[in-house]
Amino acid sequence: MYICNVKELFTPHQLVLSMMVFLAIIFMMILIIIILMILSHARSKRESDLNNRLDNLISELSLCESVDEFDHFLSQHSTTKILKEIASSKKSSLFVLRKISQAYLSLKGVALDHLKSLYRKMDLERVVFRELNSRKWHRRAFAIQVISRFGGYDAIEILRKFINDNNVHVRTEAQIGMVRLNGFDGFADLLDLNESISEWQQLCLIYVSNFHQFNHVWILKKMLKSTNEGIVVLGLKLTMFYSCFELLEDVRMLKSHCSEDVRKNAKSVLMKFQEGELLWN
Amino acid sequence: MKILVVEDEPLMLKTISLKLTKEGYDVITAEDGRSAMDKIKSELPQLVITDIMMPYVSGLEIVSYIKNCDSKIPVIVLSAMGQEKTVLEAFNLGADDYMTKPFSPNELVIRVKRLTT
């Protein structure tokens, strides 16, 4: 019945034509999908090739035994060619930044010094500054992370601008960076934070502080008197971590603090101090 | 001397293997614990350097596997975790040395030499 109606509505010529149009559309769609797949395959091959070349380059550079060997390696034709290629593309420069920022966590000593030299010689700071002005928080947070790891011109001043950022990840990276680059002096900049700091931020800050020599009891004393509850808790945790027995009286005063979290942490510190006292006696 | 390096981070895997190759060692690599176990069986390395946090099989399981099969192969554990508990667990399982990341490639070579001479 339905087929009869179609036959009445369209002539055989129209039906054949519409069939052909339909087949042409299907064919075009398949063609577009194939082209997109080829392009995506080519792009991923290019990325994997770049990834591979960068891994080789970074590992070779990081393993140079001396500055002379490092400079000699950089001046080689094949190396300059790759570096120029990377510098000409925004995406590749970001790729290098990610790689060396990741390597920072695994390498130390001469190898790390060479990575820092590569950062300077490739002028990657320019890329970092561009990322710092991005509207996307994760790009800003990444840029701050790189600055805190590789330092550079005015690094402390730049980080200081972001310690009260609206985005929690951006300000966390900036706060960590302040302590990473400035040691315990970095905590002085955190005394007047607008926002409270989470337990995770506190853990990160204690971890980073561990890379520096502890000799700043006065900063902890100030932290314990801060109007920011999170800073007081962090100060208490640092007091316990570095066993600052000279702050016993300051901690005792916090037993009557208006915040329950502060009181709880003060109690933990006092209990630890008391334990030490008992052991001593 | 054949050394197996087990590390899931490609850049670190390349760096370690390149450093050891420069020092004259024959290096084989594995990017996860499962393929590391296969290579231990097939390639018979004389020393294993392994990361802890890896897909499928962890570094600690590799240490335990090696020490259960042939306790003569020395193992160096390389990890980002420096907690006392993890370090002690690695040594209890039979690890011969432990290095915490960040590490110096030169220091790693010295530790390798110490275990292979």
mmCIF file of C-alpha atoms in Angstrom:
data_model
loop_
_atom_site.group_PDB
_atom_site.id
_atom_site.type_symbol
_atom_site.label_atom_id
_atom_site.label_comp_id
_atom_site.label_asym_id
_atom_site.label_seq_id
_atom_site.Cartn_x
_atom_site.Cartn_y
_atom_site.Cartn_z
ATOM 1 C CA MET A 1 0.000 0.000 0.000
ATOM 2 C CA TYR A 2 2.770 2.352 1.075
ATOM 3 C CA ILE A 3 4.918 1.403 -1.998
ATOM 4 C CA CYS A 4 1.977 2.146 -4.245
ATOM 5 C CA ASN A 5 1.698 5.621 -2.723
ATOM 6 C CA VAL A 6 5.383 6.293 -3.303
ATOM 7 C CA LYS A 7 5.012 5.187 -6.926
ATOM 8 C CA GLU A 8 2.120 7.579 -7.320
ATOM 9 C CA LEU A 9 4.044 10.470 -5.785
ATOM 10 C CA PHE A 10 7.384 10.101 -7.650
ATOM 11 C CA THR A 11 8.283 9.148 -11.188
ATOM 12 C CA PRO A 12 10.880 6.306 -11.629
ATOM 13 C CA HIS A 13 13.376 8.913 -12.813
ATOM 14 C CA GLN A 14 12.938 10.938 -9.600
ATOM 15 C CA LEU A 15 13.316 7.799 -7.476
ATOM 16 C CA VAL A 16 16.587 6.829 -9.200
ATOM 17 C CA LEU A 17 17.850 10.392 -8.833
ATOM 18 C CA SER A 18 17.035 10.550 -5.120
ATOM 19 C CA MET A 19 18.709 7.163 -4.626
ATOM 20 C CA MET A 20 21.817 8.471 -6.328
ATOM 21 C CA VAL A 21 21.805 11.615 -4.184
ATOM 22 C CA PHE A 22 21.410 9.477 -1.080
ATOM 23 C CA LEU A 23 24.313 7.219 -2.136
ATOM 24 C CA ALA A 24 26.444 10.271 -2.964
ATOM 25 C CA ILE A 25 25.802 11.699 0.528
ATOM 26 C CA ILE A 26 26.776 8.360 2.129
ATOM 27 C CA PHE A 27 29.890 8.215 -0.057
ATOM 28 C CA MET A 28 30.837 11.792 0.876
ATOM 29 C CA MET A 29 30.386 11.051 4.571
ATOM 30 C CA ILE A 30 32.586 7.951 4.321
ATOM 31 C CA LEU A 31 35.176 9.983 2.418
ATOM 32 C CA ILE A 32 35.162 12.743 5.062
ATOM 33 C CA ILE A 33 35.524 10.147 7.834
ATOM 34 C CA ILE A 34 38.457 8.518 6.001
ATOM 35 C CA ILE A 35 40.151 11.904 5.446
ATOM 36 C CA LEU A 36 39.667 12.821 9.128
ATOM 37 C CA MET A 37 41.086 9.450 10.177
ATOM 38 C CA ILE A 38 44.125 9.899 7.924
ATOM 39 C CA LEU A 39 44.711 13.420 9.288
ATOM 40 C CA SER A 40 44.328 12.259 12.881
ATOM 41 C CA HIS A 41 46.675 9.336 12.257
ATOM 42 C CA ALA A 42 49.241 11.656 10.677
ATOM 43 C CA ARG A 43 48.928 14.080 13.604
ATOM 44 C CA SER A 44 49.343 11.359 16.228
ATOM 45 C CA LYS A 45 52.312 9.957 14.283
ATOM 46 C CA ARG A 46 53.875 13.451 14.207
ATOM 47 C CA GLU A 47 53.241 13.859 17.943
ATOM 48 C CA SER A 48 54.661 10.456 18.763
ATOM 49 C CA ASP A 49 57.690 11.183 16.571
ATOM 50 C CA LEU A 50 58.222 14.542 18.302
ATOM 51 C CA ASN A 51 57.715 12.875 21.676
ATOM 52 C CA ASN A 52 60.341 10.295 20.840
ATOM 53 C CA ARG A 53 62.850 12.834 19.533
ATOM 54 C CA LEU A 54 62.314 15.027 22.581
ATOM 55 C CA ASP A 55 62.784 12.130 24.977
ATOM 56 C CA ASN A 56 66.066 11.305 23.237
ATOM 57 C CA LEU A 57 67.205 14.926 23.220
ATOM 58 C CA ILE A 58 66.315 15.608 26.865
ATOM 59 C CA SER A 59 67.874 12.388 28.122
ATOM 60 C CA GLU A 60 71.071 13.000 26.112
ATOM 61 C CA LEU A 61 71.300 16.592 27.349
ATOM 62 C CA SER A 62 70.618 15.688 30.954
ATOM 63 C CA LEU A 63 73.382 13.079 30.876
ATOM 64 C CA CYS A 64 76.133 15.448 29.710
ATOM 65 C CA GLU A 65 78.998 15.221 32.178
ATOM 66 C CA SER A 66 80.018 18.875 32.066
ATOM 67 C CA VAL A 67 78.869 22.318 30.919
ATOM 68 C CA ASP A 68 81.299 22.121 27.979
ATOM 69 C CA GLU A 69 79.839 18.820 26.841
ATOM 70 C CA PHE A 70 76.342 20.291 27.221
ATOM 71 C CA ASP A 71 77.252 23.348 25.106
ATOM 72 C CA HIS A 72 78.948 21.153 22.519
ATOM 73 C CA PHE A 73 75.856 18.941 22.279
ATOM 74 C CA LEU A 74 73.604 21.988 21.896
ATOM 75 C CA SER A 75 75.761 23.406 19.113
ATOM 76 C CA GLN A 76 75.544 20.230 17.028
ATOM 77 C CA HIS A 77 73.641 20.652 13.772
ATOM 78 C CA SER A 78 71.064 17.935 14.501
ATOM 79 C CA THR A 79 70.292 19.426 17.933
ATOM 80 C CA THR A 80 69.967 23.016 16.701
ATOM 81 C CA LYS A 81 67.665 21.774 13.938
ATOM 82 C CA ILE A 82 65.296 20.109 16.417
ATOM 83 C CA LEU A 83 65.427 23.069 18.797
ATOM 84 C CA LYS A 84 64.608 25.524 16.001
ATOM 85 C CA GLU A 85 61.738 23.329 14.902
ATOM 86 C CA ILE A 86 60.401 23.261 18.465
ATOM 87 C CA ALA A 87 60.821 26.998 19.005
ATOM 88 C CA SER A 88 58.837 27.739 15.837
ATOM 89 C CA SER A 89 55.743 25.985 17.120
ATOM 90 C CA LYS A 90 53.712 26.989 20.186
ATOM 91 C CA LYS A 91 52.502 23.451 20.674
ATOM 92 C CA SER A 92 55.993 21.945 20.536
ATOM 93 C CA SER A 93 57.361 24.519 22.981
ATOM 94 C CA LEU A 94 54.611 23.609 25.420
ATOM 95 C CA PHE A 95 55.419 19.978 24.866
ATOM 96 C CA VAL A 96 59.067 20.574 25.850
ATOM 97 C CA LEU A 97 57.963 22.497 28.924
ATOM 98 C CA ARG A 98 55.754 19.600 30.031
ATOM 99 C CA LYS A 99 58.596 17.144 29.473
ATOM 100 C CA ILE A 100 61.236 19.044 31.411
ATOM 101 C CA SER A 101 58.780 19.958 34.152
ATOM 102 C CA GLN A 102 58.006 16.252 34.537
ATOM 103 C CA ALA A 103 61.710 15.347 34.481
ATOM 104 C CA TYR A 104 62.315 17.899 37.266
ATOM 105 C CA LEU A 105 60.530 15.537 39.671
ATOM 106 C CA SER A 106 62.813 12.601 38.854
ATOM 107 C CA LEU A 107 66.273 14.079 38.338
ATOM 108 C CA LYS A 108 68.695 15.976 40.523
ATOM 109 C CA GLY A 109 72.323 17.057 40.477
ATOM 110 C CA VAL A 110 74.098 17.864 37.221
ATOM 111 C CA ALA A 111 71.239 16.352 35.205
ATOM 112 C CA LEU A 112 68.774 18.833 36.694
ATOM 113 C CA ASP A 113 71.207 21.737 36.185
ATOM 114 C CA HIS A 114 71.336 20.845 32.484
ATOM 115 C CA LEU A 115 67.537 20.842 32.250
ATOM 116 C CA LYS A 116 67.517 24.314 33.819
ATOM 117 C CA SER A 117 70.108 25.465 31.283
ATOM 118 C CA LEU A 118 67.994 24.069 28.458
ATOM 119 C CA TYR A 119 65.001 26.014 29.821
ATOM 120 C CA ARG A 120 67.027 29.230 29.713
ATOM 121 C CA LYS A 121 68.748 28.594 26.373
ATOM 122 C CA MET A 122 65.482 27.762 24.614
ATOM 123 C CA ASP A 123 63.933 30.902 26.108
ATOM 124 C CA LEU A 124 61.018 28.843 27.393
ATOM 125 C CA GLU A 125 60.267 31.604 29.892
ATOM 126 C CA ARG A 126 58.618 33.437 26.997
ATOM 127 C CA VAL A 127 56.186 30.532 26.572
ATOM 128 C CA VAL A 128 55.570 30.449 30.320
ATOM 129 C CA PHE A 129 54.699 34.157 30.391
ATOM 130 C CA ARG A 130 52.253 33.638 27.536
ATOM 131 C CA GLU A 131 50.588 30.806 29.437
ATOM 132 C CA LEU A 132 50.470 32.935 32.555
ATOM 133 C CA ASN A 133 48.104 35.340 30.800
ATOM 134 C CA SER A 134 45.784 32.591 29.653
ATOM 135 C CA ARG A 135 42.116 32.714 30.639
ATOM 136 C CA LYS A 136 42.173 29.007 31.403
ATOM 137 C CA TRP A 137 43.096 28.315 35.034
ATOM 138 C CA HIS A 138 44.894 25.039 34.285
ATOM 139 C CA ARG A 139 47.265 26.782 31.877
ATOM 140 C CA ARG A 140 48.000 29.494 34.436
ATOM 141 C CA ALA A 141 48.537 26.851 37.136
ATOM 142 C CA PHE A 142 50.945 24.968 34.857
ATOM 143 C CA ALA A 143 52.893 28.152 34.078
ATOM 144 C CA ILE A 144 53.219 28.910 37.796
ATOM 145 C CA GLN A 145 54.346 25.352 38.450
ATOM 146 C CA VAL A 146 57.093 25.721 35.833
ATOM 147 C CA ILE A 147 58.212 29.095 37.243
ATOM 148 C CA SER A 148 58.404 27.594 40.728
ATOM 149 C CA ARG A 149 60.516 24.705 39.426
ATOM 150 C CA PHE A 150 62.838 26.555 37.059
ATOM 151 C CA GLY A 151 62.879 30.024 38.586
ATOM 152 C CA GLY A 152 63.994 32.786 36.266
ATOM 153 C CA TYR A 153 63.621 36.520 36.049
ATOM 154 C CA ASP A 154 61.470 38.000 38.807
ATOM 155 C CA ALA A 155 60.071 34.575 39.681
ATOM 156 C CA ILE A 156 59.276 35.467 43.298
ATOM 157 C CA GLU A 157 57.487 38.674 42.321
ATOM 158 C CA ILE A 158 55.411 36.811 39.739
ATOM 159 C CA LEU A 159 54.450 34.072 42.173
ATOM 160 C CA ARG A 160 53.561 36.635 44.847
ATOM 161 C CA LYS A 161 50.891 38.082 42.531
ATOM 162 C CA PHE A 162 49.107 34.745 42.391
ATOM 163 C CA ILE A 163 49.126 33.590 46.028
ATOM 164 C CA ASN A 164 45.633 35.055 46.512
ATOM 165 C CA ASP A 165 44.248 34.079 43.096
ATOM 166 C CA ASN A 166 40.548 33.275 42.833
ATOM 167 C CA ASN A 167 41.312 29.792 41.571
ATOM 168 C CA VAL A 168 42.398 27.354 44.258
ATOM 169 C CA HIS A 169 44.793 25.421 41.982
ATOM 170 C CA VAL A 170 46.498 28.559 40.735
ATOM 171 C CA ARG A 171 47.019 29.953 44.237
ATOM 172 C CA THR A 172 48.151 26.533 45.544
ATOM 173 C CA GLU A 173 50.865 26.324 42.892
ATOM 174 C CA ALA A 174 51.925 29.916 43.641
ATOM 175 C CA GLN A 175 52.095 29.240 47.398
ATOM 176 C CA ILE A 176 54.096 26.051 46.867
ATOM 177 C CA GLY A 177 56.380 27.973 44.500
ATOM 178 C CA MET A 178 56.998 30.695 47.101
ATOM 179 C CA VAL A 179 58.220 28.105 49.605
ATOM 180 C CA ARG A 180 60.091 26.066 46.990
ATOM 181 C CA LEU A 181 62.060 29.087 45.755
ATOM 182 C CA ASN A 182 62.286 31.140 48.921
ATOM 183 C CA GLY A 183 62.485 28.485 51.606
ATOM 184 C CA PHE A 184 61.014 29.431 54.983
ATOM 185 C CA ASP A 185 61.006 33.104 53.987
ATOM 186 C CA GLY A 186 58.263 32.074 51.576
ATOM 187 C CA PHE A 187 55.945 31.403 54.518
ATOM 188 C CA ALA A 188 56.235 35.088 55.484
ATOM 189 C CA ASP A 189 54.357 35.950 52.286
ATOM 190 C CA LEU A 190 51.604 33.528 53.179
ATOM 191 C CA LEU A 191 50.868 35.167 56.558
ATOM 192 C CA ASP A 192 48.206 37.445 55.128
ATOM 193 C CA LEU A 193 46.396 35.094 52.788
ATOM 194 C CA ASN A 194 42.759 35.985 52.124
ATOM 195 C CA GLU A 195 41.557 32.426 51.709
ATOM 196 C CA SER A 196 41.973 29.593 54.163
ATOM 197 C CA ILE A 197 44.283 26.794 53.100
ATOM 198 C CA SER A 198 43.099 23.237 52.754
ATOM 199 C CA GLU A 199 44.672 20.172 54.324
ATOM 200 C CA TRP A 200 46.087 19.182 50.920
ATOM 201 C CA GLN A 201 47.725 22.612 50.501
ATOM 202 C CA GLN A 202 49.175 22.290 53.997
ATOM 203 C CA LEU A 203 50.631 18.871 53.162
ATOM 204 C CA CYS A 204 52.173 20.187 49.924
ATOM 205 C CA LEU A 205 53.698 23.171 51.733
ATOM 206 C CA ILE A 206 55.171 20.998 54.510
ATOM 207 C CA TYR A 207 56.593 18.639 51.871
ATOM 208 C CA VAL A 208 58.241 21.471 49.910
ATOM 209 C CA SER A 209 59.580 23.117 53.077
ATOM 210 C CA ASN A 210 61.445 19.887 53.783
ATOM 211 C CA PHE A 211 63.871 20.674 50.942
ATOM 212 C CA HIS A 212 65.177 23.675 52.882
ATOM 213 C CA GLN A 213 67.100 23.991 56.083
ATOM 214 C CA PHE A 214 64.858 24.942 58.990
ATOM 215 C CA ASN A 215 66.120 28.031 60.795
ATOM 216 C CA HIS A 216 63.139 30.380 60.937
ATOM 217 C CA VAL A 217 61.336 29.913 64.241
ATOM 218 C CA TRP A 218 60.168 33.538 64.109
ATOM 219 C CA ILE A 219 58.041 32.811 61.041
ATOM 220 C CA LEU A 220 56.286 29.944 62.802
ATOM 221 C CA LYS A 221 55.696 32.241 65.780
ATOM 222 C CA LYS A 222 53.999 34.718 63.435
ATOM 223 C CA MET A 223 52.029 31.972 61.729
ATOM 224 C CA LEU A 224 50.622 30.867 65.085
ATOM 225 C CA LYS A 225 49.338 34.428 65.589
ATOM 226 C CA SER A 226 47.838 34.789 62.098
ATOM 227 C CA THR A 227 44.215 35.792 61.654
ATOM 228 C CA ASN A 228 43.897 33.136 58.961
ATOM 229 C CA GLU A 229 42.807 29.909 60.642
ATOM 230 C CA GLY A 230 44.431 27.736 57.931
ATOM 231 C CA ILE A 231 47.784 29.448 58.469
ATOM 232 C CA VAL A 232 47.587 28.852 62.229
ATOM 233 C CA VAL A 233 46.896 25.149 61.619
ATOM 234 C CA LEU A 234 49.785 25.000 59.134
ATOM 235 C CA GLY A 235 52.002 26.767 61.686
ATOM 236 C CA LEU A 236 51.041 24.149 64.288
ATOM 237 C CA LYS A 237 51.791 21.293 61.901
ATOM 238 C CA LEU A 238 55.171 22.821 61.025
ATOM 239 C CA THR A 239 55.881 23.312 64.747
ATOM 240 C CA MET A 240 55.236 19.602 65.291
ATOM 241 C CA PHE A 241 57.094 18.523 62.115
ATOM 242 C CA TYR A 242 60.242 20.478 63.009
ATOM 243 C CA SER A 243 59.840 19.861 66.775
ATOM 244 C CA CYS A 244 60.053 23.550 67.745
ATOM 245 C CA PHE A 245 59.855 23.099 71.512
ATOM 246 C CA GLU A 246 60.621 26.786 72.029
ATOM 247 C CA LEU A 247 57.122 27.562 70.756
ATOM 248 C CA LEU A 248 55.477 25.607 73.568
ATOM 249 C CA GLU A 249 53.972 28.713 75.206
ATOM 250 C CA ASP A 250 52.616 30.015 71.883
ATOM 251 C CA VAL A 251 50.975 26.631 71.240
ATOM 252 C CA ARG A 252 49.532 26.531 74.756
ATOM 253 C CA MET A 253 47.813 29.871 74.134
ATOM 254 C CA LEU A 254 45.990 28.340 71.192
ATOM 255 C CA LYS A 255 44.143 25.915 73.479
ATOM 256 C CA SER A 256 41.473 28.600 73.864
ATOM 257 C CA HIS A 257 41.360 29.611 70.152
ATOM 258 C CA CYS A 258 37.881 30.189 68.722
ATOM 259 C CA SER A 259 38.402 27.606 65.945
ATOM 260 C CA GLU A 260 37.877 23.958 66.810
ATOM 261 C CA ASP A 261 40.391 22.871 64.147
ATOM 262 C CA VAL A 262 43.096 25.061 65.678
ATOM 263 C CA ARG A 263 42.317 23.785 69.199
ATOM 264 C CA LYS A 264 42.454 20.162 67.968
ATOM 265 C CA ASN A 265 45.840 20.656 66.280
ATOM 266 C CA ALA A 266 47.231 22.589 69.247
ATOM 267 C CA LYS A 267 46.237 19.651 71.463
ATOM 268 C CA SER A 268 48.088 17.209 69.157
ATOM 269 C CA VAL A 269 51.242 19.334 69.270
ATOM 270 C CA LEU A 270 51.072 19.662 73.047
ATOM 271 C CA MET A 271 50.571 15.911 73.409
ATOM 272 C CA LYS A 272 53.644 15.276 71.262
ATOM 273 C CA PHE A 273 55.690 17.785 73.246
ATOM 274 C CA GLN A 274 54.515 16.271 76.517
ATOM 275 C CA GLU A 275 55.479 12.821 75.236
ATOM 276 C CA GLY A 276 58.991 14.133 74.572
ATOM 277 C CA GLU A 277 59.132 15.675 78.019
ATOM 278 C CA LEU A 278 58.067 12.384 79.643
ATOM 279 C CA LEU A 279 60.673 10.484 77.674
ATOM 280 C CA TRP A 280 63.298 13.019 78.732
ATOM 281 C CA ASN A 281 62.374 12.674 82.385
ATOM 282 C CA MET B 1 76.535 -7.415 31.891
ATOM 283 C CA LYS B 2 72.800 -7.384 31.194
ATOM 284 C CA ILE B 3 70.608 -4.968 33.199
ATOM 285 C CA LEU B 4 66.823 -4.807 33.095
ATOM 286 C CA VAL B 5 65.343 -1.341 33.695
ATOM 287 C CA VAL B 6 61.642 -1.280 34.581
ATOM 288 C CA GLU B 7 60.058 2.166 34.488
ATOM 289 C CA ASP B 8 56.652 3.322 33.200
ATOM 290 C CA GLU B 9 57.760 6.895 32.487
ATOM 291 C CA PRO B 10 59.286 6.847 28.957
ATOM 292 C CA LEU B 11 61.637 9.801 29.522
ATOM 293 C CA MET B 12 63.101 8.298 32.685
ATOM 294 C CA LEU B 13 63.346 4.880 31.069
ATOM 295 C CA LYS B 14 65.344 6.394 28.218
ATOM 296 C CA THR B 15 67.549 8.454 30.539
ATOM 297 C CA ILE B 16 68.438 5.509 32.768
ATOM 298 C CA SER B 17 69.032 3.106 29.900
ATOM 299 C CA LEU B 18 71.128 5.660 27.994
ATOM 300 C CA LYS B 19 73.266 6.348 31.059
ATOM 301 C CA LEU B 20 73.856 2.646 31.677
ATOM 302 C CA THR B 21 74.580 1.996 27.987
ATOM 303 C CA LYS B 22 77.174 4.817 28.068
ATOM 304 C CA GLU B 23 78.754 3.052 31.029
ATOM 305 C CA GLY B 24 79.084 -0.100 28.941
ATOM 306 C CA TYR B 25 76.166 -2.160 30.209
ATOM 307 C CA ASP B 26 73.827 -4.167 28.018
ATOM 308 C CA VAL B 27 70.419 -2.663 28.827
ATOM 309 C CA ILE B 28 66.977 -4.163 28.280
ATOM 310 C CA THR B 29 63.846 -2.257 29.182
ATOM 311 C CA ALA B 30 60.255 -2.868 30.235
ATOM 312 C CA GLU B 31 57.486 -0.289 30.608
ATOM 313 C CA ASP B 32 55.331 -2.268 33.016
ATOM 314 C CA GLY B 33 55.609 -4.969 35.613
ATOM 315 C CA ARG B 34 54.024 -7.688 33.524
ATOM 316 C CA SER B 35 56.458 -7.395 30.605
ATOM 317 C CA ALA B 36 59.295 -7.069 33.150
ATOM 318 C CA MET B 37 58.426 -10.502 34.535
ATOM 319 C CA ASP B 38 58.434 -11.960 31.015
ATOM 320 C CA LYS B 39 61.849 -10.407 30.342
ATOM 321 C CA ILE B 40 63.278 -11.693 33.600
ATOM 322 C CA LYS B 41 62.315 -15.203 32.438
ATOM 323 C CA SER B 42 63.435 -14.852 28.823
ATOM 324 C CA GLU B 43 66.433 -12.484 28.984
ATOM 325 C CA LEU B 44 67.923 -13.566 32.335
ATOM 326 C CA PRO B 45 69.299 -10.146 33.408
ATOM 327 C CA GLN B 46 72.090 -9.956 35.972
ATOM 328 C CA LEU B 47 70.646 -6.883 37.699
ATOM 329 C CA VAL B 48 67.191 -5.287 37.831
ATOM 330 C CA ILE B 49 66.379 -1.624 38.421
ATOM 331 C CA THR B 50 62.682 -1.114 39.039
ATOM 332 C CA ASP B 51 60.239 1.666 39.807
ATOM 333 C CA ILE B 52 57.519 0.938 42.395
ATOM 334 C CA MET B 53 54.356 2.508 41.038
ATOM 335 C CA MET B 54 53.648 0.778 37.723
ATOM 336 C CA PRO B 55 50.686 -0.594 35.817
ATOM 337 C CA TYR B 56 49.554 -4.245 36.207
ATOM 338 C CA VAL B 57 52.338 -5.405 38.527
ATOM 339 C CA SER B 58 54.084 -3.153 41.076
ATOM 340 C CA GLY B 59 57.827 -2.921 41.628
ATOM 341 C CA LEU B 60 57.484 -4.574 45.032
ATOM 342 C CA GLU B 61 55.810 -7.575 43.379
ATOM 343 C CA ILE B 62 58.724 -7.768 40.935
ATOM 344 C CA VAL B 63 61.197 -7.790 43.841
ATOM 345 C CA SER B 64 59.218 -10.559 45.516
ATOM 346 C CA TYR B 65 59.011 -12.515 42.217
ATOM 347 C CA ILE B 66 62.780 -12.280 41.618
ATOM 348 C CA LYS B 67 63.710 -13.231 45.140
ATOM 349 C CA ASN B 68 61.332 -16.202 45.082
ATOM 350 C CA CYS B 69 62.762 -17.476 41.766
ATOM 351 C CA ASP B 70 66.446 -16.685 42.003
ATOM 352 C CA SER B 71 67.642 -14.608 44.905
ATOM 353 C CA LYS B 72 71.032 -14.025 43.271
ATOM 354 C CA ILE B 73 69.800 -11.247 40.945
ATOM 355 C CA PRO B 74 70.392 -7.924 42.728
ATOM 356 C CA VAL B 75 67.501 -5.448 42.626
ATOM 357 C CA ILE B 76 67.641 -1.677 42.955
ATOM 358 C CA VAL B 77 64.300 -0.089 43.747
ATOM 359 C CA LEU B 78 63.788 3.410 42.403
ATOM 360 C CA SER B 79 60.778 5.278 43.649
ATOM 361 C CA ALA B 80 59.154 8.635 44.294
ATOM 362 C CA MET B 81 57.936 7.256 47.598
ATOM 363 C CA GLY B 82 60.432 7.775 50.370
ATOM 364 C CA GLN B 83 58.221 6.681 53.239
ATOM 365 C CA GLU B 84 59.835 4.475 55.815
ATOM 366 C CA LYS B 85 57.116 1.825 55.419
ATOM 367 C CA THR B 86 57.666 1.426 51.658
ATOM 368 C CA VAL B 87 61.452 1.396 51.979
ATOM 369 C CA LEU B 88 61.297 -1.227 54.725
ATOM 370 C CA GLU B 89 58.822 -3.325 52.730
ATOM 371 C CA ALA B 90 61.159 -3.279 49.727
ATOM 372 C CA PHE B 91 64.127 -4.362 51.846
ATOM 373 C CA ASN B 92 62.070 -7.017 53.624
ATOM 374 C CA LEU B 93 61.129 -8.464 50.245
ATOM 375 C CA GLY B 94 64.814 -8.709 49.388
ATOM 376 C CA ALA B 95 65.666 -5.476 47.538
ATOM 377 C CA ASP B 96 69.426 -4.825 47.573
ATOM 378 C CA ASP B 97 69.270 -1.034 47.312
ATOM 379 C CA TYR B 98 66.707 1.771 47.313
ATOM 380 C CA MET B 99 66.871 5.178 45.655
ATOM 381 C CA THR B 100 64.333 7.949 46.058
ATOM 382 C CA LYS B 101 63.334 10.241 43.201
ATOM 383 C CA PRO B 102 64.607 12.820 42.379
ATOM 384 C CA PHE B 103 67.841 10.909 41.863
ATOM 385 C CA SER B 104 71.183 11.570 40.249
ATOM 386 C CA PRO B 105 71.998 9.279 37.277
ATOM 387 C CA ASN B 106 75.673 9.332 38.338
ATOM 388 C CA GLU B 107 74.746 8.088 41.796
ATOM 389 C CA LEU B 108 72.674 5.321 40.246
ATOM 390 C CA VAL B 109 75.685 4.158 38.222
ATOM 391 C CA ILE B 110 77.813 4.034 41.365
ATOM 392 C CA ARG B 111 75.183 1.908 43.101
ATOM 393 C CA VAL B 112 74.965 -0.387 40.067
ATOM 394 C CA LYS B 113 78.754 -0.788 40.054
ATOM 395 C CA ARG B 114 78.738 -1.568 43.769
ATOM 396 C CA LEU B 115 76.235 -4.363 43.259
ATOM 397 C CA THR B 116 77.832 -5.825 40.156
ATOM 398 C CA THR B 117 81.454 -6.010 41.206
#
